[in-house]
Amino acid sequence: GGGDYTFQGSNFGYTSGGSVPSNTDTIDKFSFSSDANATDVGNLTQTRQQIAGQSSSEYGYASGGFSPPQRDTIDKFPFTSDANATDVGNLSIARAASAGQSSSESGYSSGGFRTPPTQRLNTIDKFPFAADANATDVGDLTQSRNAAGGQSSAVYGYTSGGNGPPNLNTIDKFPFSSDTNAADVGDLAVAMSLFASQ
C-alpha cells in the first residue's frame, strides 16, 4: 500500500448502522465537495450497532457489531453507486465494539467483546478486498480490549486505547505486510475508550 491510496470514498463520507436508539441498518452518505446533509443510500444486511468500519478504494465494509447478540457478519457496499450492502464473509469470532483498520489490500478488525460471559478480545482479524471471503485470525493485540480506536497508515494498523477494563492508554501497532502480533509503541495522553478515531 501507500502512494495516492485513499482509505475511504474519495468524494463522500459514509456512516452505517448504529443506534437511534433502536438498532438501524441505514447507510448514510454525505458529500466532501459541498456542505450538505447526508442521504440514506442503502441498508446493511442486519440492523446492528458497535460495528467496525473498513474501506477499500471502491467499497465500504461494516464488520461485526451487536444486534443482539454479537455478529460475525462482514457487509460490503459500493462507493460508485447507491446500493444495499451484501454479506461477503464472516469474522473469525462474532464480536462488537472492535476497531477497524484498512490497508490497500485488506480490512482488519481488532479487539472487541462477546457475551455471555462478557469477554474482551485481543484477536486481529484480516479479510481480503480482492475477493469476498471470511476473515482469518492473523495475530493478537498486546491487551484484550473493546471500544478502542482504529487507525491506519499506508503500512501499519494501530489500535489505541479501549476498555480492558479499566480504560487503557496503550497504542498498539501491527504491520500490513505480514501476519503478526501487535507491538506496544506508545501511550495516549489519557486512558480512554469510546472515542472517535482518524
mmCIF file of C-alpha atoms in Angstrom:
data_model
loop_
_atom_site.group_PDB
_atom_site.id
_atom_site.type_symbol
_atom_site.label_atom_id
_atom_site.label_comp_id
_atom_site.label_asym_id
_atom_site.label_seq_id
_atom_site.Cartn_x
_atom_site.Cartn_y
_atom_site.Cartn_z
ATOM 1 C CA GLY A 1 0.000 0.000 0.000
ATOM 2 C CA GLY A 2 0.897 3.663 0.044
ATOM 3 C CA GLY A 3 1.149 6.388 -2.541
ATOM 4 C CA ASP A 4 -2.115 8.045 -3.502
ATOM 5 C CA TYR A 5 -4.325 5.384 -1.933
ATOM 6 C CA THR A 6 -7.370 6.804 -0.136
ATOM 7 C CA PHE A 7 -8.809 4.952 2.837
ATOM 8 C CA GLN A 8 -12.418 5.804 2.153
ATOM 9 C CA GLY A 9 -14.507 7.086 -0.721
ATOM 10 C CA SER A 10 -12.718 9.938 -2.485
ATOM 11 C CA ASN A 11 -15.870 12.009 -2.862
ATOM 12 C CA PHE A 12 -18.126 11.037 0.035
ATOM 13 C CA GLY A 13 -18.190 10.107 3.715
ATOM 14 C CA TYR A 14 -20.344 7.245 4.944
ATOM 15 C CA THR A 15 -21.928 6.062 8.196
ATOM 16 C CA SER A 16 -23.521 2.641 8.569
ATOM 17 C CA GLY A 17 -25.677 1.057 11.240
ATOM 18 C CA GLY A 18 -25.828 2.395 14.786
ATOM 19 C CA SER A 19 -28.428 3.006 17.468
ATOM 20 C CA VAL A 20 -31.176 5.653 17.184
ATOM 21 C CA PRO A 21 -31.975 4.390 19.952
ATOM 22 C CA SER A 22 -33.065 1.059 18.457
ATOM 23 C CA ASN A 23 -30.544 -0.567 16.111
ATOM 24 C CA THR A 24 -30.606 0.547 12.481
ATOM 25 C CA ASP A 25 -29.334 -0.803 9.154
ATOM 26 C CA THR A 26 -29.109 2.567 7.382
ATOM 27 C CA ILE A 27 -26.148 3.520 5.176
ATOM 28 C CA ASP A 28 -25.833 7.326 5.050
ATOM 29 C CA LYS A 29 -23.661 9.246 2.576
ATOM 30 C CA PHE A 30 -22.558 12.899 2.583
ATOM 31 C CA SER A 31 -20.544 14.925 0.105
ATOM 32 C CA PHE A 32 -16.953 16.119 0.557
ATOM 33 C CA SER A 33 -17.245 18.672 -2.263
ATOM 34 C CA SER A 34 -20.198 20.620 -0.862
ATOM 35 C CA ASP A 35 -21.624 21.201 2.595
ATOM 36 C CA ALA A 36 -24.927 19.332 2.726
ATOM 37 C CA ASN A 37 -26.971 16.875 4.751
ATOM 38 C CA ALA A 38 -26.384 13.144 4.458
ATOM 39 C CA THR A 39 -28.789 10.991 2.463
ATOM 40 C CA ASP A 40 -29.910 7.407 3.082
ATOM 41 C CA VAL A 41 -28.423 5.422 0.173
ATOM 42 C CA GLY A 42 -28.915 1.816 1.259
ATOM 43 C CA ASN A 43 -29.106 -0.731 4.041
ATOM 44 C CA LEU A 44 -26.817 -3.193 5.771
ATOM 45 C CA THR A 45 -27.870 -6.846 5.757
ATOM 46 C CA GLN A 46 -28.614 -6.646 9.526
ATOM 47 C CA THR A 47 -29.650 -3.918 11.930
ATOM 48 C CA ARG A 48 -26.774 -3.510 14.378
ATOM 49 C CA GLN A 49 -24.587 -1.121 16.374
ATOM 50 C CA GLN A 50 -20.956 -1.051 17.577
ATOM 51 C CA ILE A 51 -19.723 -2.028 14.090
ATOM 52 C CA ALA A 52 -16.149 -1.727 12.824
ATOM 53 C CA GLY A 53 -15.719 0.131 9.516
ATOM 54 C CA GLN A 54 -13.155 -0.607 6.809
ATOM 55 C CA SER A 55 -12.647 0.877 3.336
ATOM 56 C CA SER A 56 -11.033 -0.215 0.107
ATOM 57 C CA SER A 57 -10.693 2.233 -2.769
ATOM 58 C CA GLU A 58 -14.033 1.013 -4.164
ATOM 59 C CA TYR A 59 -16.096 -0.380 -1.280
ATOM 60 C CA GLY A 60 -17.113 0.306 2.280
ATOM 61 C CA TYR A 61 -17.235 -2.543 4.798
ATOM 62 C CA ALA A 62 -19.129 -2.956 8.073
ATOM 63 C CA SER A 63 -17.926 -5.872 10.197
ATOM 64 C CA GLY A 64 -19.178 -7.408 13.407
ATOM 65 C CA GLY A 65 -21.476 -5.467 15.690
ATOM 66 C CA PHE A 66 -24.236 -6.048 18.212
ATOM 67 C CA SER A 67 -27.801 -6.862 17.204
ATOM 68 C CA PRO A 68 -28.122 -8.619 19.839
ATOM 69 C CA PRO A 69 -26.231 -10.921 20.068
ATOM 70 C CA GLN A 70 -22.757 -10.174 18.706
ATOM 71 C CA ARG A 71 -22.403 -10.675 14.944
ATOM 72 C CA ASP A 72 -19.619 -12.034 12.732
ATOM 73 C CA THR A 73 -21.033 -10.564 9.504
ATOM 74 C CA ILE A 74 -18.817 -8.696 7.033
ATOM 75 C CA ASP A 75 -21.017 -6.442 4.862
ATOM 76 C CA LYS A 76 -19.776 -4.688 1.711
ATOM 77 C CA PHE A 77 -21.332 -1.772 -0.201
ATOM 78 C CA PRO A 78 -20.105 0.118 -3.297
ATOM 79 C CA PHE A 79 -18.842 3.703 -3.371
ATOM 80 C CA THR A 80 -19.640 4.062 -7.089
ATOM 81 C CA SER A 81 -23.423 3.623 -6.737
ATOM 82 C CA ASP A 82 -26.081 3.907 -4.052
ATOM 83 C CA ALA A 83 -26.970 0.329 -3.142
ATOM 84 C CA ASN A 84 -27.641 -2.057 -0.282
ATOM 85 C CA ALA A 85 -24.782 -3.957 1.317
ATOM 86 C CA THR A 86 -24.167 -7.637 0.661
ATOM 87 C CA ASP A 87 -22.886 -10.189 3.179
ATOM 88 C CA VAL A 88 -19.477 -11.242 1.813
ATOM 89 C CA GLY A 89 -17.996 -13.211 4.699
ATOM 90 C CA ASN A 90 -17.593 -13.708 8.433
ATOM 91 C CA LEU A 91 -15.139 -12.649 11.112
ATOM 92 C CA SER A 92 -13.283 -15.444 12.923
ATOM 93 C CA ILE A 93 -15.187 -14.545 16.111
ATOM 94 C CA ALA A 94 -18.559 -12.816 16.477
ATOM 95 C CA ARG A 95 -17.822 -9.531 18.237
ATOM 96 C CA ALA A 96 -18.948 -5.980 18.859
ATOM 97 C CA ALA A 97 -17.060 -2.754 19.560
ATOM 98 C CA SER A 98 -13.932 -3.806 17.687
ATOM 99 C CA ALA A 99 -11.569 -1.345 15.988
ATOM 100 C CA GLY A 100 -11.392 -1.224 12.189
ATOM 101 C CA GLN A 101 -8.272 -0.688 10.074
ATOM 102 C CA SER A 102 -7.651 -0.735 6.309
ATOM 103 C CA SER A 103 -4.619 -1.381 4.150
ATOM 104 C CA SER A 104 -4.713 -1.019 0.372
ATOM 105 C CA GLU A 105 -5.433 -4.764 0.102
ATOM 106 C CA SER A 106 -7.211 -5.904 3.305
ATOM 107 C CA GLY A 107 -9.612 -4.930 6.058
ATOM 108 C CA TYR A 108 -8.805 -5.570 9.718
ATOM 109 C CA SER A 109 -10.907 -5.886 12.854
ATOM 110 C CA SER A 110 -9.047 -5.812 16.171
ATOM 111 C CA GLY A 111 -10.212 -6.378 19.726
ATOM 112 C CA GLY A 112 -13.884 -6.188 20.675
ATOM 113 C CA PHE A 113 -16.107 -8.112 23.078
ATOM 114 C CA ARG A 114 -18.537 -11.004 23.128
ATOM 115 C CA THR A 115 -21.050 -12.380 25.627
ATOM 116 C CA PRO A 116 -22.004 -14.494 27.540
ATOM 117 C CA PRO A 117 -19.963 -14.302 29.663
ATOM 118 C CA THR A 118 -18.513 -10.886 28.837
ATOM 119 C CA GLN A 119 -15.114 -11.423 27.243
ATOM 120 C CA ARG A 120 -12.786 -8.772 25.815
ATOM 121 C CA LEU A 121 -10.826 -9.973 22.800
ATOM 122 C CA ASN A 122 -7.251 -9.442 21.585
ATOM 123 C CA THR A 123 -7.809 -11.002 18.148
ATOM 124 C CA ILE A 124 -6.647 -9.232 14.970
ATOM 125 C CA ASP A 125 -8.768 -10.442 12.036
ATOM 126 C CA LYS A 126 -7.907 -9.795 8.381
ATOM 127 C CA PHE A 127 -10.086 -10.157 5.266
ATOM 128 C CA PRO A 128 -9.195 -9.511 1.607
ATOM 129 C CA PHE A 129 -10.613 -6.728 -0.553
ATOM 130 C CA ALA A 130 -9.860 -8.527 -3.843
ATOM 131 C CA ALA A 131 -12.257 -11.410 -3.147
ATOM 132 C CA ASP A 132 -15.315 -11.960 -0.952
ATOM 133 C CA ALA A 133 -14.035 -14.246 1.802
ATOM 134 C CA ASN A 134 -14.064 -14.924 5.534
ATOM 135 C CA ALA A 135 -11.599 -13.204 7.816
ATOM 136 C CA THR A 136 -8.694 -15.089 9.350
ATOM 137 C CA ASP A 137 -7.064 -14.574 12.749
ATOM 138 C CA VAL A 138 -3.608 -13.173 11.906
ATOM 139 C CA GLY A 139 -2.332 -12.014 15.311
ATOM 140 C CA ASP A 140 -3.055 -10.606 18.745
ATOM 141 C CA LEU A 141 -3.113 -7.192 20.372
ATOM 142 C CA THR A 142 -0.913 -6.733 23.444
ATOM 143 C CA GLN A 143 -4.071 -6.354 25.574
ATOM 144 C CA SER A 144 -7.627 -7.643 25.248
ATOM 145 C CA ARG A 145 -9.984 -4.673 24.883
ATOM 146 C CA ASN A 146 -13.133 -3.278 23.315
ATOM 147 C CA ALA A 147 -14.232 0.229 22.292
ATOM 148 C CA ALA A 148 -10.712 1.109 21.131
ATOM 149 C CA GLY A 149 -9.752 3.436 18.288
ATOM 150 C CA GLY A 150 -8.598 2.081 14.945
ATOM 151 C CA GLN A 151 -6.113 3.994 12.781
ATOM 152 C CA SER A 152 -4.316 3.168 9.536
ATOM 153 C CA SER A 153 -1.142 4.396 7.922
ATOM 154 C CA ALA A 154 -0.107 3.155 4.486
ATOM 155 C CA VAL A 155 1.877 0.313 6.078
ATOM 156 C CA TYR A 156 0.606 -0.211 9.658
ATOM 157 C CA GLY A 157 -2.627 -0.635 11.573
ATOM 158 C CA TYR A 158 -2.985 0.896 15.026
ATOM 159 C CA THR A 159 -5.339 0.060 17.895
ATOM 160 C CA SER A 160 -5.371 2.756 20.565
ATOM 161 C CA GLY A 161 -6.993 2.990 23.977
ATOM 162 C CA GLY A 162 -10.082 0.930 24.720
ATOM 163 C CA ASN A 163 -11.526 -0.769 27.777
ATOM 164 C CA GLY A 164 -9.973 -3.854 29.395
ATOM 165 C CA PRO A 165 -11.442 -2.928 31.906
ATOM 166 C CA PRO A 166 -10.322 -0.398 33.078
ATOM 167 C CA ASN A 167 -9.806 2.121 30.288
ATOM 168 C CA LEU A 168 -6.399 1.739 28.622
ATOM 169 C CA ASN A 169 -3.916 4.184 27.110
ATOM 170 C CA THR A 170 -1.923 1.660 25.041
ATOM 171 C CA ILE A 171 -1.161 2.346 21.373
ATOM 172 C CA ASP A 172 -0.610 -0.977 19.578
ATOM 173 C CA LYS A 173 0.883 -1.223 16.072
ATOM 174 C CA PHE A 174 0.812 -4.164 13.646
ATOM 175 C CA PRO A 175 2.210 -4.451 10.112
ATOM 176 C CA PHE A 176 0.091 -4.852 6.983
ATOM 177 C CA SER A 177 2.932 -6.595 5.111
ATOM 178 C CA SER A 178 2.995 -9.689 7.356
ATOM 179 C CA ASP A 179 0.614 -11.524 9.673
ATOM 180 C CA THR A 180 1.991 -10.986 13.158
ATOM 181 C CA ASN A 181 1.142 -9.819 16.665
ATOM 182 C CA ALA A 182 0.887 -6.135 17.549
ATOM 183 C CA ALA A 183 3.590 -4.300 19.494
ATOM 184 C CA ASP A 184 3.026 -1.635 22.166
ATOM 185 C CA VAL A 185 4.580 1.512 20.674
ATOM 186 C CA GLY A 186 3.307 4.260 22.985
ATOM 187 C CA ASP A 187 0.536 5.655 25.150
ATOM 188 C CA LEU A 188 -2.383 8.027 24.701
ATOM 189 C CA ALA A 189 -2.265 11.128 26.886
ATOM 190 C CA VAL A 190 -5.313 9.823 28.783
ATOM 191 C CA ALA A 191 -6.609 6.254 29.207
ATOM 192 C CA MET A 192 -9.987 6.213 27.444
ATOM 193 C CA SER A 193 -12.484 4.320 25.314
ATOM 194 C CA LEU A 194 -15.488 5.067 23.068
ATOM 195 C CA PHE A 195 -13.776 7.920 21.194
ATOM 196 C CA ALA A 196 -13.655 8.847 17.517
ATOM 197 C CA SER A 197 -10.516 7.770 15.684
ATOM 198 C CA GLN A 198 -8.997 9.130 12.484
#
